[in-house]
mmCIF file of N, CA and C in Angstrom:
data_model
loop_
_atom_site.group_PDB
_atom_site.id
_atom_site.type_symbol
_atom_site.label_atom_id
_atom_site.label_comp_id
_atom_site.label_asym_id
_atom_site.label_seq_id
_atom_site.Cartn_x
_atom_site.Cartn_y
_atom_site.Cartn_z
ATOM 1 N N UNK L 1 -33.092 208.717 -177.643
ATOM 2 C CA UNK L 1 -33.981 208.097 -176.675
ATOM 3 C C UNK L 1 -34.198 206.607 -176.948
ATOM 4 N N UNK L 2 -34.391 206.416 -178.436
ATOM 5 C CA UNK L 2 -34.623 204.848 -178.486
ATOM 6 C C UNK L 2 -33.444 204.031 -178.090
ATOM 7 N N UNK L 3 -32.502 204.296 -178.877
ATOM 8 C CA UNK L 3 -31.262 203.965 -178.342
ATOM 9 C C UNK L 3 -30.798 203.707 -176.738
ATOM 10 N N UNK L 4 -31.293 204.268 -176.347
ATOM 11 C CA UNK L 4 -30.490 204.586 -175.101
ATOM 12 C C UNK L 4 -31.358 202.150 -174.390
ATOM 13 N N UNK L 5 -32.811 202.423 -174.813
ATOM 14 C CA UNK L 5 -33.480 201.034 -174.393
ATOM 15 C C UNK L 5 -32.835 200.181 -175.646
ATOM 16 N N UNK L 6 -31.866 200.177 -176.755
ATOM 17 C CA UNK L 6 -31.722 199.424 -177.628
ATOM 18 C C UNK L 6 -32.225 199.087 -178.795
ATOM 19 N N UNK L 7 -33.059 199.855 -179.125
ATOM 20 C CA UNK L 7 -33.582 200.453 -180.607
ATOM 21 C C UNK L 7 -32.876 201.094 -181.364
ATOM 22 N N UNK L 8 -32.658 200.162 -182.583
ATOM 23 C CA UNK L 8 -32.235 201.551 -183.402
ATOM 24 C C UNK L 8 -32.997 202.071 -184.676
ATOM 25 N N UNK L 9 -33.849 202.774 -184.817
ATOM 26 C CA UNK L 9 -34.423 202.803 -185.922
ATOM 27 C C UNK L 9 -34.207 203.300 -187.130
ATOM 28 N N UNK L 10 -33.275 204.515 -187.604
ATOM 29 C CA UNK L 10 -32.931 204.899 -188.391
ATOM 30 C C UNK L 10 -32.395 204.052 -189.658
ATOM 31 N N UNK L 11 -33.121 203.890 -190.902
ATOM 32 C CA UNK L 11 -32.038 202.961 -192.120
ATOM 33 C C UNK L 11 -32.329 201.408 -191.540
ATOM 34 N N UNK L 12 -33.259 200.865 -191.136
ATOM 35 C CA UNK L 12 -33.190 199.955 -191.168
ATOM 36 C C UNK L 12 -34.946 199.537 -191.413
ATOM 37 N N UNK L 13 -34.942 197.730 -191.567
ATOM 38 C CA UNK L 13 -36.509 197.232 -191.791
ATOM 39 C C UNK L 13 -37.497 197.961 -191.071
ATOM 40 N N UNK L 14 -37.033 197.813 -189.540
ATOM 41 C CA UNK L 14 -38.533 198.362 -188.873
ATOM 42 C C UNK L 14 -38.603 199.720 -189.249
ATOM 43 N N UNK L 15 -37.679 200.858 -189.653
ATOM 44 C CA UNK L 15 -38.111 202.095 -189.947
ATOM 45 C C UNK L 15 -39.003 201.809 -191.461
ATOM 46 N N UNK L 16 -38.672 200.940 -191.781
ATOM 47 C CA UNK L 16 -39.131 200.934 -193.744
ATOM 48 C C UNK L 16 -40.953 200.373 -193.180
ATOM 49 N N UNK L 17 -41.248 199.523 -192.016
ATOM 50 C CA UNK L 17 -42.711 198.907 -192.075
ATOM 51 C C UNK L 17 -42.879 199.691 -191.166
ATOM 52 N N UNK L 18 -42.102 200.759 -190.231
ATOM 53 C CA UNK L 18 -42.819 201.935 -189.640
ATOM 54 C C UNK L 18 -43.451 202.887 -190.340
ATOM 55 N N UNK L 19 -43.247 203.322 -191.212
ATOM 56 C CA UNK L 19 -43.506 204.204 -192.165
ATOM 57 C C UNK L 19 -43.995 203.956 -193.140
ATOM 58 N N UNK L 20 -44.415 202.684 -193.420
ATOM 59 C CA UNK L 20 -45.904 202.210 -194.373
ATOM 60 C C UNK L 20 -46.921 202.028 -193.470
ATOM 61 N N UNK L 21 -46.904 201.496 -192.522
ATOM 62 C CA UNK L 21 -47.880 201.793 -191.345
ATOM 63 C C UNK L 21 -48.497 203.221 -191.450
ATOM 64 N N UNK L 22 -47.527 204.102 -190.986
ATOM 65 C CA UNK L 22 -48.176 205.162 -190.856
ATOM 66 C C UNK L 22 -48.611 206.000 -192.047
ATOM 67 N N UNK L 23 -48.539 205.590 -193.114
ATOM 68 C CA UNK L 23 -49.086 205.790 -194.563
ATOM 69 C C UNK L 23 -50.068 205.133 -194.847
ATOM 70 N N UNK L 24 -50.152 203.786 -194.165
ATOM 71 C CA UNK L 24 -51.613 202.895 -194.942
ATOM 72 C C UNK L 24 -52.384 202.870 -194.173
ATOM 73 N N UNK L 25 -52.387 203.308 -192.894
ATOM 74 C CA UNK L 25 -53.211 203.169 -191.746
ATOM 75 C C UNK L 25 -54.544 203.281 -191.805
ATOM 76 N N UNK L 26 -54.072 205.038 -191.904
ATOM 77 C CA UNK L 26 -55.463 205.916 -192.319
ATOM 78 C C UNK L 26 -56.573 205.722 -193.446
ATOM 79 N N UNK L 27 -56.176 204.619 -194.818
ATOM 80 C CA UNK L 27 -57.359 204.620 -195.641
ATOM 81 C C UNK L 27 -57.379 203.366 -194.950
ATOM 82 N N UNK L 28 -57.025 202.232 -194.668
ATOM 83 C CA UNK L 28 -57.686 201.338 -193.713
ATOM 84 C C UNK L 28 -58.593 201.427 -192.869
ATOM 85 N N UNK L 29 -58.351 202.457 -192.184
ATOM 86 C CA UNK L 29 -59.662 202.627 -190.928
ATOM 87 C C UNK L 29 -60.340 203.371 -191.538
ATOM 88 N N UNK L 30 -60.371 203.985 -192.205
ATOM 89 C CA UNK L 30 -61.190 204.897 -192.723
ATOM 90 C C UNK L 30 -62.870 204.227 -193.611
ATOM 91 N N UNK L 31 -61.611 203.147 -194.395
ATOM 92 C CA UNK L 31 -62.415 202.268 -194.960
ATOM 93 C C UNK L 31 -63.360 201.305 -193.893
ATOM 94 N N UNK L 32 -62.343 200.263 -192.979
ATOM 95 C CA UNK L 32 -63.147 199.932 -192.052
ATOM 96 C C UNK L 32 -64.444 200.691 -191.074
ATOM 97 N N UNK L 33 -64.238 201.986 -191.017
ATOM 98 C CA UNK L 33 -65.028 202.639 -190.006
ATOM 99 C C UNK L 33 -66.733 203.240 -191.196
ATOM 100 N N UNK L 34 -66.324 203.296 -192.194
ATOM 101 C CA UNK L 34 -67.592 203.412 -193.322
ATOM 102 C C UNK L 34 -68.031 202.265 -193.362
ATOM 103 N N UNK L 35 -67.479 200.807 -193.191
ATOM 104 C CA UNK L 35 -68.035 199.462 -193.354
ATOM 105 C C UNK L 35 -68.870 199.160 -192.250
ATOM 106 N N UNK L 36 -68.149 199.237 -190.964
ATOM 107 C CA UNK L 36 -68.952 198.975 -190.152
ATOM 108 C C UNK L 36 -69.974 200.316 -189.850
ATOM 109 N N UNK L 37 -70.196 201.107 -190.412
ATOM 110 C CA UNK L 37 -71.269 202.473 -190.048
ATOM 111 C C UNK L 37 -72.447 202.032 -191.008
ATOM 112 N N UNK L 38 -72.236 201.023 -192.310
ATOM 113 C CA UNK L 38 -73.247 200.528 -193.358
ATOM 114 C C UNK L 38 -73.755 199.143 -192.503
ATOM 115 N N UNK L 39 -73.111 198.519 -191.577
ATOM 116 C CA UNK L 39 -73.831 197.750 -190.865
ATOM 117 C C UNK L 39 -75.148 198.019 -190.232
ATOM 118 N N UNK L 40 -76.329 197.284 -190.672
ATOM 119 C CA UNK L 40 -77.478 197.437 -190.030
ATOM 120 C C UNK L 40 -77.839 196.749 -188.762
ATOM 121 N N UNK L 41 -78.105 198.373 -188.128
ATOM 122 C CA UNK L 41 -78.416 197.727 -186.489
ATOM 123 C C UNK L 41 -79.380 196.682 -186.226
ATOM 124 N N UNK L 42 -80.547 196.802 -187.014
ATOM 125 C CA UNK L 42 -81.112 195.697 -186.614
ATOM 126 C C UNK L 42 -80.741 194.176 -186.555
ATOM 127 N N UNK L 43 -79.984 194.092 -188.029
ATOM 128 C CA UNK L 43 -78.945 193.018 -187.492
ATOM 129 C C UNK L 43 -78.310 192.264 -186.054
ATOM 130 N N UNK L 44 -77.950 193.459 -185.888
ATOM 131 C CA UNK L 44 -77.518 193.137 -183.903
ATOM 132 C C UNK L 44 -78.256 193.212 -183.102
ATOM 133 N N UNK L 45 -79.613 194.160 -183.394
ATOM 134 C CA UNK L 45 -80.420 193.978 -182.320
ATOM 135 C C UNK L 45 -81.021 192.106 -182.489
ATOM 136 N N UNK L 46 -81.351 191.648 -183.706
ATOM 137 C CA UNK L 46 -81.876 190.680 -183.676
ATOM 138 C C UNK L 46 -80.836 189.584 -183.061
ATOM 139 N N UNK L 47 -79.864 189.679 -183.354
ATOM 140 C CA UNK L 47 -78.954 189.040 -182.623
ATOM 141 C C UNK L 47 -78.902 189.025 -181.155
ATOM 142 N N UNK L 48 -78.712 190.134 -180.682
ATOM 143 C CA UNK L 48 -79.142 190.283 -179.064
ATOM 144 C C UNK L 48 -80.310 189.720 -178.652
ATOM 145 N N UNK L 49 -81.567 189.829 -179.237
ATOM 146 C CA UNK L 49 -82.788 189.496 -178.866
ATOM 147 C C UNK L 49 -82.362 188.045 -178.753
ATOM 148 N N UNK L 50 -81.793 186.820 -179.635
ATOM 149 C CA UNK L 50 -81.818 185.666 -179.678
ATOM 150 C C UNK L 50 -80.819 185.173 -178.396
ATOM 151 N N UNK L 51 -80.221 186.339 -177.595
ATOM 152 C CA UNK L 51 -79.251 185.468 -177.018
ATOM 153 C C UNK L 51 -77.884 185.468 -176.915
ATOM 154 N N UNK L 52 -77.240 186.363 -178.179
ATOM 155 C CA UNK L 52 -75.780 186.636 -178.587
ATOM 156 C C UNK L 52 -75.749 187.920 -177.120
ATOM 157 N N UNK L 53 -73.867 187.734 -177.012
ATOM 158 C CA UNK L 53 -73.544 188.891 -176.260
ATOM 159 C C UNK L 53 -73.164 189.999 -176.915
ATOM 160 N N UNK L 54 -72.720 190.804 -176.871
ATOM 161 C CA UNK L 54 -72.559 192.225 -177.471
ATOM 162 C C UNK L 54 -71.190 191.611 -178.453
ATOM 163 N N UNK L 55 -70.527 191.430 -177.730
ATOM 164 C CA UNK L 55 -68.512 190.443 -178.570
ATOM 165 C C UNK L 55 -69.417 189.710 -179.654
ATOM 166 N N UNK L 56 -70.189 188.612 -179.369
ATOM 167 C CA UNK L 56 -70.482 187.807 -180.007
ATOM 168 C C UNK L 56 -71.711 188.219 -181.092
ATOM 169 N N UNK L 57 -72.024 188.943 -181.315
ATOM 170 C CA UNK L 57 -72.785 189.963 -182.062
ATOM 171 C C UNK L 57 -71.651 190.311 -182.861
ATOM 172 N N UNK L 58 -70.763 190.977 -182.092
ATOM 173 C CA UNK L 58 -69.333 191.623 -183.191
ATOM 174 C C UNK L 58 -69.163 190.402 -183.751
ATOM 175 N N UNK L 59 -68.582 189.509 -183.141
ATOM 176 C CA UNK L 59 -67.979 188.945 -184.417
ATOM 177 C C UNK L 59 -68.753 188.106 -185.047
ATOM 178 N N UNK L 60 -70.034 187.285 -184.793
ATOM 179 C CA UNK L 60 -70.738 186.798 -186.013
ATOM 180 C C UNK L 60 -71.427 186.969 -186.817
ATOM 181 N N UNK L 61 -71.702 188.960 -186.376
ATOM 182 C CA UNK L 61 -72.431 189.746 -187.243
ATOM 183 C C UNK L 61 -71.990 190.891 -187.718
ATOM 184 N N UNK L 62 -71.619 191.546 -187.273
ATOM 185 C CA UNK L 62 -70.591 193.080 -187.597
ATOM 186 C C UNK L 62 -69.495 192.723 -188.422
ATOM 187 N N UNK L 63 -68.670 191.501 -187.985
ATOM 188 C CA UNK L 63 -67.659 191.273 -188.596
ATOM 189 C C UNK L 63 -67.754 191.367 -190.189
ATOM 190 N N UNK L 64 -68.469 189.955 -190.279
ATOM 191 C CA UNK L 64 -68.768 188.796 -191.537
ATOM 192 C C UNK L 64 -69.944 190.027 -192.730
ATOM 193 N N UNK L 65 -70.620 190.907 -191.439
ATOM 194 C CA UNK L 65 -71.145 192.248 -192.534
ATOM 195 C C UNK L 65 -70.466 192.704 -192.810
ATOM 196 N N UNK L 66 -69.400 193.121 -192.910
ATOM 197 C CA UNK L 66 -68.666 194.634 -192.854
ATOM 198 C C UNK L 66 -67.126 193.877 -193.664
ATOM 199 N N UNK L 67 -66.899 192.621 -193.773
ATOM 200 C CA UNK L 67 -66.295 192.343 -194.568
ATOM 201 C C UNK L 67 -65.648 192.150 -196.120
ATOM 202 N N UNK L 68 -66.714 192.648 -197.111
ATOM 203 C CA UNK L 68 -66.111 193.468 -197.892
ATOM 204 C C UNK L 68 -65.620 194.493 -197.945
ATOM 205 N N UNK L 69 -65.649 195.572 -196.803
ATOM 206 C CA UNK L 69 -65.583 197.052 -196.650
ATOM 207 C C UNK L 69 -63.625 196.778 -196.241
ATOM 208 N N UNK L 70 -64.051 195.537 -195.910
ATOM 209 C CA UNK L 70 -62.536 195.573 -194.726
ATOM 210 C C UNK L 70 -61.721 195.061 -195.586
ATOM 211 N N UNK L 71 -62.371 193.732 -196.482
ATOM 212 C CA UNK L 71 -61.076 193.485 -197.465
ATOM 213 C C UNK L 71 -60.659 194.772 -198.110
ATOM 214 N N UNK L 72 -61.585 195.621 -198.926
ATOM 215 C CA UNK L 72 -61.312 197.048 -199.720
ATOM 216 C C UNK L 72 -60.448 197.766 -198.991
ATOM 217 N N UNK L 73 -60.205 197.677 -197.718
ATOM 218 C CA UNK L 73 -59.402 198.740 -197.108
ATOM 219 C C UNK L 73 -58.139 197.855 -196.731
ATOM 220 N N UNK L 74 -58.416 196.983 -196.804
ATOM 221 C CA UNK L 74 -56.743 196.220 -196.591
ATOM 222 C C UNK L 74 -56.292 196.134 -198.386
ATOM 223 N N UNK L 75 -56.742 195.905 -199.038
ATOM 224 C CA UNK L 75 -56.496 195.895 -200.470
ATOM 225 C C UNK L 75 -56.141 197.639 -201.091
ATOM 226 N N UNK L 76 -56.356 198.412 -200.461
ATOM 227 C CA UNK L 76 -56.172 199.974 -200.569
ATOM 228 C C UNK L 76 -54.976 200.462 -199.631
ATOM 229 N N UNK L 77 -55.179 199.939 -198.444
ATOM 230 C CA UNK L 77 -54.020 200.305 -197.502
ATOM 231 C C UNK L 77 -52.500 199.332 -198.370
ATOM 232 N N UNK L 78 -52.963 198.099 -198.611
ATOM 233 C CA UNK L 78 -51.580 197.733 -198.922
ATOM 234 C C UNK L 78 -51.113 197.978 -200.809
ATOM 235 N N UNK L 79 -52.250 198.833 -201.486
ATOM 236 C CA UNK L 79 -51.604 199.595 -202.921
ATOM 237 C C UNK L 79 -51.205 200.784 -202.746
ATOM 238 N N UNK L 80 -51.107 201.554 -201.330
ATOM 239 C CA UNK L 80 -51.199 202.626 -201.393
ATOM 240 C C UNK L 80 -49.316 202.583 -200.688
ATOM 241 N N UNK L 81 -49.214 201.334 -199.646
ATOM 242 C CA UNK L 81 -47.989 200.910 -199.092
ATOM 243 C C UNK L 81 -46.943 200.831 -200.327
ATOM 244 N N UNK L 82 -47.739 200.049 -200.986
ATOM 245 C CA UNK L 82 -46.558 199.318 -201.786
ATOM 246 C C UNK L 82 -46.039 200.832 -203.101
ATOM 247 N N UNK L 83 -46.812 200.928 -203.068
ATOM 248 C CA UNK L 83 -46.469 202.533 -204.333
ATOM 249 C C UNK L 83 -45.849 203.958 -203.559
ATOM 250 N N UNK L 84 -45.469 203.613 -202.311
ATOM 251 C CA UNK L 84 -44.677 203.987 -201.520
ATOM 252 C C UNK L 84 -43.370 203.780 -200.998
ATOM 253 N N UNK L 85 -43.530 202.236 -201.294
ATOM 254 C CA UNK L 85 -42.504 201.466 -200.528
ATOM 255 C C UNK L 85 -40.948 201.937 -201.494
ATOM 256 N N UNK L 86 -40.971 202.281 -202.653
ATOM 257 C CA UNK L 86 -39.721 202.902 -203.360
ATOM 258 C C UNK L 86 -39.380 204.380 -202.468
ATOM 259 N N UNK L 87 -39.871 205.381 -202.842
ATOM 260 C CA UNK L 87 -39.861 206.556 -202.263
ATOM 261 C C UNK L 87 -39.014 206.361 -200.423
ATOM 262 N N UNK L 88 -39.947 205.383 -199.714
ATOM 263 C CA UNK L 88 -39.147 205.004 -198.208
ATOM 264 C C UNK L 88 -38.087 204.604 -198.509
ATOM 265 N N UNK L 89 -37.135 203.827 -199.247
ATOM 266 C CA UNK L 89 -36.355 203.337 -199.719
ATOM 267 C C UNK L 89 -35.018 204.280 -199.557
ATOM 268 N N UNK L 90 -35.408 205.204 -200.432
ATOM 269 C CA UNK L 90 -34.195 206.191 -200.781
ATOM 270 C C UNK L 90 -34.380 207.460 -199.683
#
């Protein structure tokens, strides 16, 4: 099927960062989705009260909170890639 639109995936790069993807994904979000759940609402409500839009709440408050949670899960997703990345290999 891929083939047929000009894909080929088998044995090559994009199969090798397809398949750390779908290995590091899951403690990434996982991690991200506990970071932003330790975000305190009032935070955003006070934000809203002043004026911010809901986006703009995300990102100058949800974000910049929840950003250690997110480095930890990009720092976990990509030890968990890389101690993989032999095994995809062969």
């Amino acid at each position: 099927p891929l083939a047929a639109i000009g894909l080929r995936l088998p044995f090559s790069s994009s199969a090798v960062v397809l398949a750390q993807l779908v290995v590091a994904a899951p403690f990434y979000v996982h991690a991200a989705a506990t970071a932003f759940r330790k975000v305190d609402d009032d935070l955003l409500i006070v934000a809203r009260t002043l004026g911010a839009s809901s986006l703009r709440a995300f990102f100058r408050v949800a974000i910049p909170a929840a950003m250690p949670g997110l480095i930890a899960g990009a720092a976990l997703s990509w030890a968990r890639a890389v101690g993989e990345f032999g095994a995809t290999l062969l």
